XYZ file of C-alpha atoms in Angstrom:
744
model
C -18.100 9.161 -10.740
C -16.158 12.782 -10.776
C -15.201 13.814 -14.424
C -12.423 15.789 -15.151
C -11.971 18.073 -17.945
C -9.919 21.417 -18.658
C -11.590 24.273 -19.946
C -10.321 26.797 -22.938
C -8.964 29.064 -19.993
C -6.993 26.320 -18.564
C -8.904 25.933 -15.333
C -9.488 22.264 -14.150
C -13.207 21.450 -13.309
C -14.634 18.510 -11.736
C -18.189 17.181 -12.696
C -20.086 14.700 -10.626
C -21.915 12.265 -13.013
C -24.943 10.069 -11.998
C -22.697 6.920 -12.073
C -21.759 5.858 -8.529
C -18.167 5.637 -8.385
C -16.512 2.916 -6.475
C -14.428 2.869 -3.343
C -11.975 0.088 -2.327
C -9.872 1.282 0.611
C -7.244 -1.004 -0.311
C -7.068 0.002 -3.819
C -7.758 3.575 -3.127
C -4.513 5.150 -4.814
C -1.186 4.280 -6.129
C 1.511 3.666 -2.937
C 5.074 3.108 -2.160
C 6.556 2.015 1.023
C 9.891 3.191 2.050
C 11.564 1.647 5.112
C 8.707 -0.380 6.142
C 7.467 2.857 8.191
C 6.932 5.445 5.407
C 4.247 5.233 3.109
C 3.674 7.495 -0.054
C 0.480 7.900 -1.529
C 0.515 9.195 -5.148
C -2.939 10.779 -5.748
C -1.690 12.098 -9.056
C 1.505 13.245 -10.749
C 1.778 16.236 -8.709
C -0.184 15.503 -5.346
C 1.190 12.949 -2.673
C 1.035 12.059 0.918
C 3.608 11.176 3.227
C 2.477 8.909 5.807
C 4.604 8.078 9.181
C 3.271 5.046 10.844
C 3.965 4.287 14.400
C 1.442 1.294 14.515
C 2.362 -2.105 15.778
C 2.412 -4.900 13.597
C 0.337 -4.121 10.321
C 1.930 -0.371 9.714
C -0.917 0.714 7.091
C -4.439 -0.905 7.777
C -6.869 0.137 5.010
C -9.283 1.185 7.584
C -7.163 4.321 8.202
C -6.789 5.050 4.635
C -8.925 8.038 4.366
C -8.539 10.840 7.576
C -10.765 13.537 8.030
C -8.361 15.794 6.008
C -9.396 13.997 2.783
C -12.795 14.493 1.158
C -12.425 12.268 -1.685
C -14.128 8.990 -1.353
C -13.627 7.292 -4.823
C -10.943 5.880 -5.777
C -7.832 7.592 -7.822
C -6.681 6.710 -11.301
C -3.582 4.956 -10.996
C -0.201 6.838 -11.280
C 2.717 5.548 -13.170
C 6.021 5.739 -11.252
C 9.424 4.390 -10.684
C 11.595 3.757 -7.680
C 15.209 3.919 -7.369
C 18.106 4.253 -4.942
C 21.510 5.065 -3.941
C 23.670 5.156 -1.089
C 22.006 8.521 0.061
C 18.596 8.663 -1.370
C 15.479 6.928 -2.444
C 14.135 8.443 -5.732
C 10.431 7.901 -6.473
C 9.631 9.673 -9.817
C 6.270 10.424 -11.936
C 6.276 12.145 -15.275
C 6.284 15.472 -13.550
C 7.974 15.444 -10.143
C 10.695 13.646 -8.445
C 10.507 12.772 -4.721
C 14.055 12.367 -3.063
C 13.812 10.790 0.393
C 17.072 10.577 2.663
C 17.679 7.072 3.775
C 18.520 8.445 7.270
C 15.799 10.240 8.714
C 13.493 9.976 6.263
C 13.670 13.576 4.945
C 11.813 14.731 1.722
C 12.411 17.014 -0.912
C 10.740 17.557 -4.160
C 12.319 18.299 -7.459
C 11.351 19.062 -11.020
C 11.924 16.000 -13.200
C 12.118 18.116 -16.374
C 14.392 20.901 -15.471
C 16.042 19.269 -12.409
C 15.525 22.375 -10.263
C 14.502 21.939 -6.662
C 11.039 23.045 -5.770
C 10.645 22.148 -2.461
C 11.587 23.220 0.562
C 12.016 26.689 -1.061
C 12.780 30.180 0.792
C 9.883 32.093 -0.717
C 6.990 33.932 1.310
C 3.729 31.694 2.215
C 0.677 33.663 1.066
C -2.195 31.801 2.893
C -1.352 28.053 2.413
C 0.723 28.380 -0.803
C 4.199 29.219 -1.328
C 6.167 29.279 -4.610
C 3.622 27.119 -6.453
C 2.952 24.489 -4.074
C 1.465 23.845 -0.463
C 2.743 21.526 2.183
C -0.361 20.680 4.826
C -1.056 18.302 7.803
C -4.340 17.669 9.358
C -4.477 21.127 10.876
C -2.588 23.804 8.960
C 0.053 24.421 6.058
C 3.666 24.755 6.746
C 3.577 23.842 10.241
C 1.512 27.121 11.385
C 0.659 27.121 14.977
C -2.407 24.990 15.844
C -4.140 23.816 19.216
C -5.287 20.850 17.592
C -3.586 17.443 17.578
C -1.736 17.087 14.130
C -2.273 13.329 13.948
C -4.676 11.546 12.168
C -7.369 10.363 14.616
C -10.822 10.176 12.629
C -11.055 8.201 9.293
C -13.858 7.631 6.684
C -15.986 4.571 6.916
C -17.468 3.540 3.854
C -20.293 1.606 5.237
C -21.649 4.148 7.490
C -20.262 7.041 5.234
C -19.153 9.171 8.066
C -15.641 10.106 9.733
C -16.710 9.415 13.386
C -17.004 5.661 13.588
C -13.269 4.923 13.089
C -11.157 6.290 15.352
C -7.346 5.680 16.422
C -6.903 6.914 19.985
C -3.269 7.417 20.191
C -0.685 9.460 18.307
C 0.342 7.046 15.999
C -0.266 8.152 12.394
C 1.540 11.290 11.015
C 0.224 12.642 7.771
C 1.699 15.238 5.286
C 0.296 16.491 1.977
C 2.160 18.030 -1.049
C 0.514 19.693 -3.972
C 2.521 21.232 -6.719
C 0.637 23.531 -9.192
C 2.489 25.688 -10.088
C -0.542 27.943 -10.821
C -2.957 28.943 -8.392
C -5.788 27.570 -10.452
C -3.954 23.907 -10.737
C -3.196 24.206 -6.726
C -6.924 25.361 -5.933
C -8.531 22.457 -8.414
C -6.293 19.508 -6.718
C -6.911 20.776 -3.284
C -10.862 20.719 -4.233
C -10.683 17.296 -5.468
C -8.273 15.875 -2.595
C -9.709 17.800 0.786
C -13.149 18.239 -0.956
C -15.328 21.219 -2.421
C -17.111 23.750 -0.330
C -21.002 22.873 -0.812
C -23.527 25.470 -2.297
C -25.346 27.391 0.215
C -28.977 27.234 -0.886
C -29.502 30.209 -2.930
C -31.240 32.035 -0.365
C -28.054 31.638 1.754
C -26.464 34.249 -0.555
C -28.643 36.632 1.139
C -28.189 38.686 4.428
C -28.030 36.935 7.687
C -29.001 39.063 10.744
C -28.152 37.881 14.296
C -30.280 38.982 17.030
C -28.045 39.509 20.143
C -30.339 40.881 22.959
C -29.530 38.892 25.999
C -32.099 37.509 28.109
C -34.132 40.919 27.238
C -34.762 39.593 24.025
C -38.319 38.638 23.080
C -40.421 37.528 20.019
C -42.110 40.775 20.093
C -38.897 42.394 19.506
C -37.582 40.062 17.000
C -41.109 40.655 14.864
C -40.649 44.357 15.305
C -37.218 44.036 13.913
C -38.250 41.907 11.042
C -40.991 44.557 10.430
C -38.362 47.580 10.405
C -36.087 45.615 8.005
C -39.051 45.400 5.514
C -40.096 48.870 6.122
C -36.704 50.495 5.619
C -36.382 48.606 2.512
C -33.110 46.689 3.794
C -32.689 43.359 2.154
C -32.766 40.416 4.494
C -33.336 36.692 4.347
C -32.273 35.278 7.447
C -32.334 35.864 11.302
C -30.050 34.032 13.608
C -31.373 33.991 17.308
C -28.515 33.883 20.041
C -28.992 32.220 23.305
C -31.744 34.506 24.160
C -34.041 31.859 22.191
C -33.962 29.194 25.116
C -30.233 28.113 24.679
C -28.941 30.340 27.860
C -32.098 32.224 29.031
C -34.685 31.182 31.176
C -37.392 34.171 30.988
C -35.332 36.936 31.974
C -32.791 35.061 33.854
C -29.521 34.112 32.276
C -28.534 30.384 32.903
C -25.300 28.613 31.667
C -25.253 28.909 28.013
C -26.255 25.701 26.213
C -28.012 24.338 29.265
C -31.451 24.541 27.794
C -32.970 22.580 24.837
C -36.413 24.416 25.068
C -37.561 27.432 23.966
C -37.467 30.538 26.151
C -40.994 31.581 27.333
C -40.185 35.073 25.809
C -40.218 33.454 22.469
C -43.544 31.333 23.124
C -45.970 34.382 22.800
C -48.207 35.496 21.362
C -47.226 32.939 18.901
C -46.141 29.542 19.546
C -42.343 29.252 18.183
C -43.701 27.344 15.251
C -46.402 29.939 14.325
C -43.616 32.377 14.712
C -41.372 30.613 12.316
C -44.157 30.392 9.665
C -45.175 34.074 10.291
C -41.399 34.888 9.379
C -41.541 32.634 6.544
C -44.341 34.331 5.147
C -42.099 37.423 5.190
C -39.544 35.123 3.519
C -37.287 35.263 6.531
C -35.663 32.004 7.608
C -34.688 31.083 11.438
C -31.439 29.739 12.389
C -30.774 28.807 16.315
C -27.493 29.474 18.069
C -26.401 26.462 20.220
C -23.745 26.265 23.005
C -24.187 22.556 23.286
C -23.666 19.349 21.572
C -24.602 15.677 21.471
C -21.695 13.618 23.087
C -21.383 10.938 20.594
C -19.133 8.006 21.070
C -15.530 9.241 19.430
C -16.245 12.826 20.213
C -12.732 13.395 21.969
C -10.070 16.193 21.683
C -12.740 18.586 21.218
C -12.666 22.186 22.535
C -14.935 24.498 24.239
C -18.592 23.379 24.085
C -20.504 24.773 26.853
C -22.710 22.071 27.879
C -22.808 18.367 26.511
C -25.944 16.338 26.263
C -26.280 12.454 25.387
C -26.148 12.410 21.651
C -29.555 10.975 21.388
C -31.325 13.613 23.602
C -29.663 16.576 21.991
C -30.401 15.178 18.676
C -34.023 14.310 19.122
C -34.327 18.259 20.499
C -32.603 19.688 17.608
C -34.832 17.739 15.307
C -37.979 18.834 16.869
C -36.853 22.444 15.696
C -36.123 21.236 12.376
C -39.453 19.947 12.094
C -41.233 23.246 13.087
C -38.984 24.887 10.255
C -35.712 26.056 11.594
C -33.300 25.868 8.898
C -30.235 25.187 10.823
C -27.753 25.769 13.795
C -24.944 27.950 14.438
C -22.355 25.783 16.605
C -20.951 28.508 18.788
C -18.281 26.332 20.148
C -14.536 26.096 19.580
C -11.976 23.543 18.164
C -15.053 21.325 17.197
C -14.521 20.628 13.829
C -15.363 17.017 13.742
C -18.455 17.677 16.081
C -19.463 20.396 13.367
C -19.073 18.159 10.438
C -20.933 15.407 12.353
C -23.957 17.781 13.124
C -23.758 19.369 9.641
C -24.018 15.814 7.732
C -26.648 14.454 10.230
C -28.578 17.603 9.329
C -28.160 16.776 5.728
C -29.223 13.136 6.073
C -32.408 14.783 7.945
C -33.302 16.814 4.832
C -31.892 14.244 2.336
C -31.541 15.558 -1.343
C -34.503 18.253 -0.996
C -32.784 20.938 1.094
C -29.364 22.100 1.619
C -28.326 22.721 5.268
C -27.524 26.433 6.884
C -24.803 25.601 9.250
C -22.344 28.000 10.736
C -19.190 27.033 12.677
C -16.001 28.857 14.165
C -13.048 29.668 12.238
C -11.260 31.788 15.071
C -9.104 34.655 13.834
C -9.551 38.327 15.489
C -7.479 41.183 15.757
C -8.314 41.657 19.325
C -10.601 39.333 21.292
C -13.030 41.639 23.505
C -12.403 40.446 26.988
C -8.798 39.077 26.653
C -5.548 39.100 24.794
C -5.415 35.170 23.691
C -3.735 34.354 20.553
C -6.139 34.582 17.998
C -4.923 36.597 15.032
C -4.854 33.448 12.664
C -7.275 30.238 12.671
C -5.486 28.061 15.189
C -8.452 25.958 15.877
C -9.452 24.394 12.920
C -8.772 21.427 10.960
C -8.080 21.006 7.222
C -11.321 19.367 6.186
C -13.567 21.636 7.861
C -14.258 23.543 4.414
C -16.570 20.699 3.634
C -19.159 22.494 5.574
C -20.340 25.929 4.951
C -20.071 28.449 6.307
C -17.574 29.986 9.343
C -17.497 32.854 11.680
C -14.432 34.582 12.895
C -15.173 34.666 16.571
C -15.886 37.554 18.826
C -14.201 40.602 17.614
C -13.445 44.207 18.709
C -15.166 47.253 17.012
C -12.469 49.317 15.953
C -10.822 50.501 12.331
C -8.088 48.002 12.944
C -10.247 44.890 13.620
C -12.446 45.950 10.677
C -9.050 46.179 8.527
C -7.977 42.864 10.053
C -11.403 41.018 9.356
C -11.407 42.683 5.583
C -7.824 40.826 5.032
C -8.602 37.702 6.839
C -12.131 37.231 5.299
C -11.007 37.977 1.556
C -7.257 37.169 1.651
C -4.965 35.291 3.788
C -7.331 33.153 6.120
C -10.318 32.972 3.479
C -9.780 32.144 0.078
C -5.972 31.839 0.134
C -6.661 29.074 2.719
C -9.266 27.596 0.815
C -12.279 29.134 2.496
C -14.963 31.308 0.640
C -17.636 31.381 3.149
C -16.443 33.407 6.058
C -18.330 36.170 8.017
C -17.071 38.347 10.762
C -19.526 40.109 13.533
C -19.774 43.544 11.927
C -20.067 45.670 15.083
C -18.563 48.943 14.508
C -18.148 51.355 17.411
C -18.918 54.270 15.305
C -21.481 54.943 12.607
C -18.637 55.386 10.267
C -16.999 52.067 11.018
C -20.383 50.306 10.996
C -21.066 51.595 7.346
C -17.511 50.792 5.968
C -17.657 47.177 7.525
C -21.029 46.438 6.306
C -19.930 47.748 2.635
C -17.314 44.983 2.168
C -19.568 42.428 3.857
C -22.326 43.063 1.343
C -19.575 42.147 -1.246
C -18.139 39.292 0.155
C -19.065 35.419 -0.199
C -21.661 35.431 2.810
C -23.009 38.468 4.237
C -23.922 38.656 7.863
C -24.069 41.139 10.766
C -24.224 40.451 14.572
C -25.591 44.113 15.189
C -29.396 43.695 16.417
C -30.144 46.659 14.393
C -27.301 46.990 11.758
C -28.529 50.524 10.676
C -27.984 51.612 14.292
C -25.321 54.154 14.739
C -22.618 54.643 17.638
C -23.455 51.765 19.580
C -22.710 51.156 23.418
C -19.585 48.774 22.922
C -19.124 48.133 26.527
C -22.507 46.889 26.852
C -22.532 44.499 23.885
C -19.068 42.991 25.288
C -20.741 42.454 28.573
C -23.519 40.219 26.633
C -20.812 38.144 25.253
C -18.699 38.104 28.337
C -17.749 34.337 29.086
C -16.441 34.916 32.898
C -18.483 36.904 35.607
C -21.788 36.859 34.033
C -23.608 36.945 37.463
C -22.256 40.299 37.862
C -23.091 41.652 34.619
C -25.565 44.453 34.423
C -27.211 44.865 30.876
C -28.081 48.415 30.061
C -31.579 49.049 28.669
C -32.342 48.428 25.261
C -32.713 51.992 23.834
C -32.022 53.547 20.274
C -29.931 56.635 20.037
C -31.297 59.447 18.162
C -28.525 60.470 15.633
C -28.398 62.586 12.822
C -26.062 60.522 10.589
C -26.094 56.359 10.664
C -24.946 53.572 8.543
C -28.495 53.133 7.359
C -28.173 54.657 3.922
C -24.991 52.852 3.060
C -26.369 49.457 4.303
C -29.461 49.551 2.168
C -27.285 50.638 -0.677
C -25.030 47.880 -0.598
C -27.197 45.085 0.200
C -29.445 45.875 -2.280
C -26.582 45.946 -4.867
C -25.627 42.562 -3.403
C -29.095 41.289 -4.066
C -29.111 42.430 -7.658
C -25.644 40.758 -8.090
C -27.010 37.511 -6.896
C -26.892 35.649 -10.576
C -23.043 36.865 -10.755
C -22.380 35.747 -7.229
C -24.228 32.479 -7.321
C -22.353 31.695 -10.794
C -19.281 32.310 -8.977
C -20.238 29.972 -6.099
C -20.589 27.278 -8.903
C -17.127 27.883 -10.050
C -16.023 27.684 -6.425
C -17.852 24.439 -5.793
C -16.393 23.061 -9.229
C -12.991 24.288 -9.491
C -11.827 25.553 -5.894
C -11.363 29.040 -7.174
C -12.843 31.194 -4.538
C -15.726 33.448 -4.768
C -13.673 36.423 -3.697
C -10.119 36.551 -4.836
C -7.510 38.623 -3.355
C -5.098 40.770 -5.998
C -2.270 38.430 -5.943
C -4.743 35.469 -6.829
C -6.567 37.140 -9.435
C -3.626 38.525 -11.228
C -0.690 36.629 -10.435
C 1.455 37.833 -13.430
C 1.133 41.244 -12.105
C 4.476 41.849 -9.867
C 2.706 44.678 -8.031
C 0.129 42.277 -7.218
C 1.797 38.929 -6.675
C 3.617 40.209 -3.673
C 0.504 40.760 -1.857
C 1.207 44.440 -1.763
C -2.627 45.607 -1.830
C -4.136 43.057 0.612
C -7.282 45.111 1.437
C -8.260 45.138 -2.469
C -10.062 42.012 -3.861
C -11.979 40.787 -6.854
C -15.569 39.436 -6.564
C -15.472 36.958 -9.287
C -13.493 37.835 -12.101
C -14.980 41.074 -13.182
C -15.586 43.188 -10.022
C -12.645 45.101 -8.111
C -13.804 46.066 -4.552
C -11.479 48.541 -2.846
C -13.169 48.844 0.896
C -12.323 51.886 2.640
C -10.774 50.531 5.871
C -9.935 53.602 7.704
C -11.079 56.848 8.733
C -9.656 58.486 5.391
C -10.734 61.449 3.082
C -8.766 60.123 0.365
C -7.118 56.469 -0.409
C -4.658 55.270 -3.158
C -6.167 52.216 -4.858
C -4.097 50.109 -7.384
C -5.896 48.874 -10.549
C -3.953 46.137 -12.102
C -2.112 47.191 -15.207
C -2.984 45.961 -18.928
C -6.273 46.452 -18.193
C -8.972 49.098 -18.459
C -11.078 49.838 -15.405
C -14.624 51.828 -15.198
C -15.695 53.403 -11.876
C -18.836 51.465 -11.191
C -20.738 54.773 -10.045
C -19.137 57.574 -11.975
C -18.424 55.424 -15.258
C -15.093 57.130 -15.304
C -12.737 55.054 -17.208
C -8.909 54.494 -16.172
C -6.877 53.335 -19.009
C -4.285 50.696 -18.544
C -4.503 50.569 -14.516
C -2.089 51.869 -12.107
C -2.211 53.669 -8.837
C -5.023 56.191 -8.278
C -5.957 58.609 -5.389
C -9.536 58.107 -4.491
C -11.541 60.557 -3.087
C -13.388 58.480 -0.129
C -14.854 61.416 2.124
C -18.570 60.313 1.132
C -18.901 57.447 3.603
C -21.923 56.198 1.818
C -19.748 55.216 -1.467
C -17.654 52.278 -1.991
C -14.927 52.191 -4.519
C -15.982 49.558 -7.104
C -14.458 49.195 -10.208
C -15.536 47.019 -13.451
C -12.863 45.221 -15.672
C -13.761 46.444 -19.037
C -14.972 43.524 -21.185
C -17.052 42.407 -18.070
C -20.426 40.734 -18.491
C -22.194 41.352 -15.376
C -25.572 39.131 -14.899
C -27.856 40.828 -12.349
C -31.584 40.478 -11.567
C -34.418 42.751 -10.403
C -34.156 44.591 -7.032
C -35.807 42.576 -4.239
C -35.675 42.420 -0.531
C -35.346 38.656 -0.268
C -34.647 35.685 -2.567
C -37.464 33.588 -3.739
C -36.285 30.446 -5.871
C -40.025 30.034 -7.013
C -39.788 33.413 -8.559
C -38.203 33.748 -12.078
C -35.620 36.328 -12.294
C -35.312 38.818 -15.182
C -31.737 38.652 -15.952
C -29.945 42.112 -16.898
C -26.589 41.696 -18.618
C -24.571 44.713 -17.734
C -22.118 44.820 -20.528
C -18.567 46.717 -20.795
C -17.402 46.019 -24.256
C -14.011 45.985 -24.667
C -11.680 45.329 -28.043
C -11.551 41.797 -27.447
C -14.094 38.793 -27.354
C -15.190 38.687 -23.398
C -17.282 35.866 -21.869
C -19.186 34.976 -18.919
C -20.932 31.680 -17.693
C -24.341 31.833 -15.958
C -24.780 28.921 -13.870
C -28.141 27.845 -12.731
C -30.214 25.337 -10.827
C -33.109 24.636 -8.704
C -31.421 26.640 -5.820
C -32.820 24.554 -3.038
C -31.634 20.838 -3.297
C -28.338 18.808 -3.463
C -29.058 17.720 -6.935
C -26.197 19.971 -8.189
C -23.808 17.490 -6.502
C -25.335 14.964 -9.220
C -24.736 17.161 -12.269
C -28.342 18.685 -12.306
C -27.335 22.379 -13.205
C -27.070 24.230 -16.215
C -24.698 26.722 -17.911
C -25.066 29.273 -20.342
C -22.009 31.080 -21.993
C -22.512 34.976 -22.959
C -19.882 36.452 -25.108
C -19.404 39.967 -26.241
C -17.293 41.269 -28.981
C -16.694 44.832 -30.142
C -15.339 45.652 -33.258
C -17.049 48.229 -35.400
C -20.199 46.815 -34.272
C -21.054 45.294 -31.131
C -22.034 41.537 -30.989
C -23.700 39.817 -28.061
C -24.457 36.140 -28.056
C -26.195 34.005 -25.805
C -25.839 30.240 -26.210
C -28.460 27.778 -25.456
C -28.645 26.755 -21.947
C -26.661 23.303 -21.350
C -27.593 21.102 -18.742
C -30.529 20.302 -16.933
C -32.463 20.592 -13.612
C -35.964 20.283 -12.105
C -37.687 23.563 -12.761
C -35.530 24.622 -15.622
C -37.417 26.813 -17.770
C -38.259 26.701 -21.252
C -37.514 30.550 -22.188
C -35.962 33.369 -20.371
C -36.107 36.889 -20.366
C -32.930 39.165 -20.837
C -32.253 42.735 -20.422
C -28.932 43.739 -22.064
C -27.468 46.834 -20.648
C -24.496 47.807 -22.984
C -22.421 50.581 -21.955
C -19.944 52.947 -23.629
C -21.967 53.263 -26.637
C -21.245 56.982 -27.669
C -23.903 57.713 -30.124
C -27.008 56.105 -30.992
C -26.914 52.817 -33.014
C -28.234 52.700 -36.560
C -30.327 49.730 -36.276
C -30.206 46.578 -33.785
C -30.478 43.150 -34.868
C -31.564 39.726 -33.033
C -30.827 36.800 -35.149
C -30.295 38.830 -38.310
C -33.654 40.282 -38.066
C -34.197 43.891 -37.343
C -35.455 44.693 -33.680
C -37.568 47.227 -32.641
C -37.690 46.716 -28.831
C -34.389 48.828 -27.595
C -33.888 52.201 -26.643
C -30.695 54.456 -26.263
C -29.977 56.279 -23.178
C -27.859 59.082 -24.495
C -27.005 60.992 -20.959
C -25.520 57.402 -19.758
C -24.623 56.576 -23.124
C -26.051 52.872 -22.842
C -28.251 50.750 -25.071
C -30.885 48.538 -23.635
C -32.246 45.838 -25.509
C -35.090 43.202 -24.260
C -35.068 39.924 -25.460
C -37.032 36.690 -24.891
C -35.477 33.671 -25.878
C -35.957 29.670 -25.714
C -33.384 28.259 -23.278
C -32.786 25.581 -25.879
C -31.580 27.979 -28.916
C -28.707 30.508 -29.288
C -29.568 34.170 -29.697
C -27.390 36.660 -31.416
C -27.803 40.474 -30.892
C -25.948 42.972 -33.054
C -25.461 46.488 -32.383
C -24.682 48.482 -35.505
C -23.145 51.757 -35.324
């Protein structure tokens, strides 16, 4: 059962209890039928579906109740409504809104029941999938944005099989349109999260770095192991390798064959170790393996799907894929297009294979690039996805070019327009800069996005041969392509220092990022948030005038350098004080600043004053079996500030059954500074009995007179006069509350 509640900040949460809620398709939600062919589903007083049915005989059979766009598979609460009419309109009213439907043409509009003002349609600008406090979408896009996919409903949820591929309607007979009213973004995201379904959590290790190996058919096990060794030697964090078609999918030895035409390992990856031994060896280095597939199993209702290089009998494909899972492969990158139904099917079957014990690593395509490397197809916005694809993580933006312009486009798309503002947190681009400067800057914002991935075989490399790389991924004329030898160019300057620095920062920020991944799952509010979403009351932000800046969670502002600039204007939202993360310079009251960006190895990052940022010890991989030492990086303000730390086992699906904990941490600065760490609420397997915290309290101008923990004098602290910080170590029982007071 899903339990709903409002937090003190007004954000709507959904929690999953252990009680299994019931689904009855014929009692799924409140309904109103208009003129036989239009049915209005009332999911809540502010969330509706308008269904036009062209079916013969029975217009609205229960078996077609839940199309792929809908992820909620339990009954909705009943919605109180009234229905009236006059000569021109039907009027359907809830306690919040009034729907007016013309009797001629069945054209609907939405009105505020209290004020009587018209809400929809309106003339305001569209930001992502939102406009003037509401959204309207169909099966594939919002506000009728271009799409290559059929907008009608064709696949429907089957409660018996618990999937969306058994019940299929061949013809274009059911037309669904959805309306959600906030008007706040938090209310919009919360309702969409309940209706469409939340983005699942990646395994905690999935918030580490993904490195795609793309060496064409010259790739080999020996090269892969050498790159793994170099990552560790260079002290660059890494948790996952993704093997491109060279693993066997499109290579037979050094010979390239039709991509996806092979399901067995390429012989280049079978020595000196067997594939299973290789996977175990990499696992001992704390590195997972995913495989790219350009093929899929052709299940019974796999129709109207897009580009898949090779199709197989479904049983044959699954048995081969299962063999790779059995030997330790952690998931698949489905390198196909217009395949959301297929991707969802494979993701869910893989999750069934793991059961509740592991979370799936799965990568699908959300095509959006400024310039495709080999042609000029329209691809500047996602035209190949269905609403509902957000229910499997994560997504790739397709093969893109390697320029500053492409980097800027990907930055805005991933962390603004087509990512969080369209309900997608987990997006990653290829990150292949044609120069070491582009490579450095691109990797910087990638390291501080919801997921981090690179497609450069050695991301620390500098000026790469872009034409050679394009040849590797060229779709046409492969038989004439000549791939140059794999050589590493000697350079005085590369992106290595920057990549190491910001991936290490990402890994230290894991408790912070993972907590916001939970917030995203529970509320729909994305991990990264463009300024218009994070500060909607700031008119400078609300018009998306600063589209390249974004918040990582609520406390960290990232201002990526998106061009070859020596200086750049940055907007810090007003009415807040901001602290430069590196220099600790404070900018009171926000505003527009001119920032020196000449140092390629420095990403502008600002902390909102009052922030509490949980961090962990430095490591080059994520191991859920090792307890983290949590450092609370605290920037006291004059008001009470708070952070909720979410934790669970990091591996299983038990979080969807409420098996996780949260710890509320507060800080208040008056004459003294008081930090409270509440007891850990909730439970999960492996929950510790005690935790070690290091408190790093910033902006303490002179040495404190005394430090107290739970009213007792504490001696285990120190003052750093150079950095004006106080460090306090505390080991607390997780079922108790601790209060730390810094007395001036």
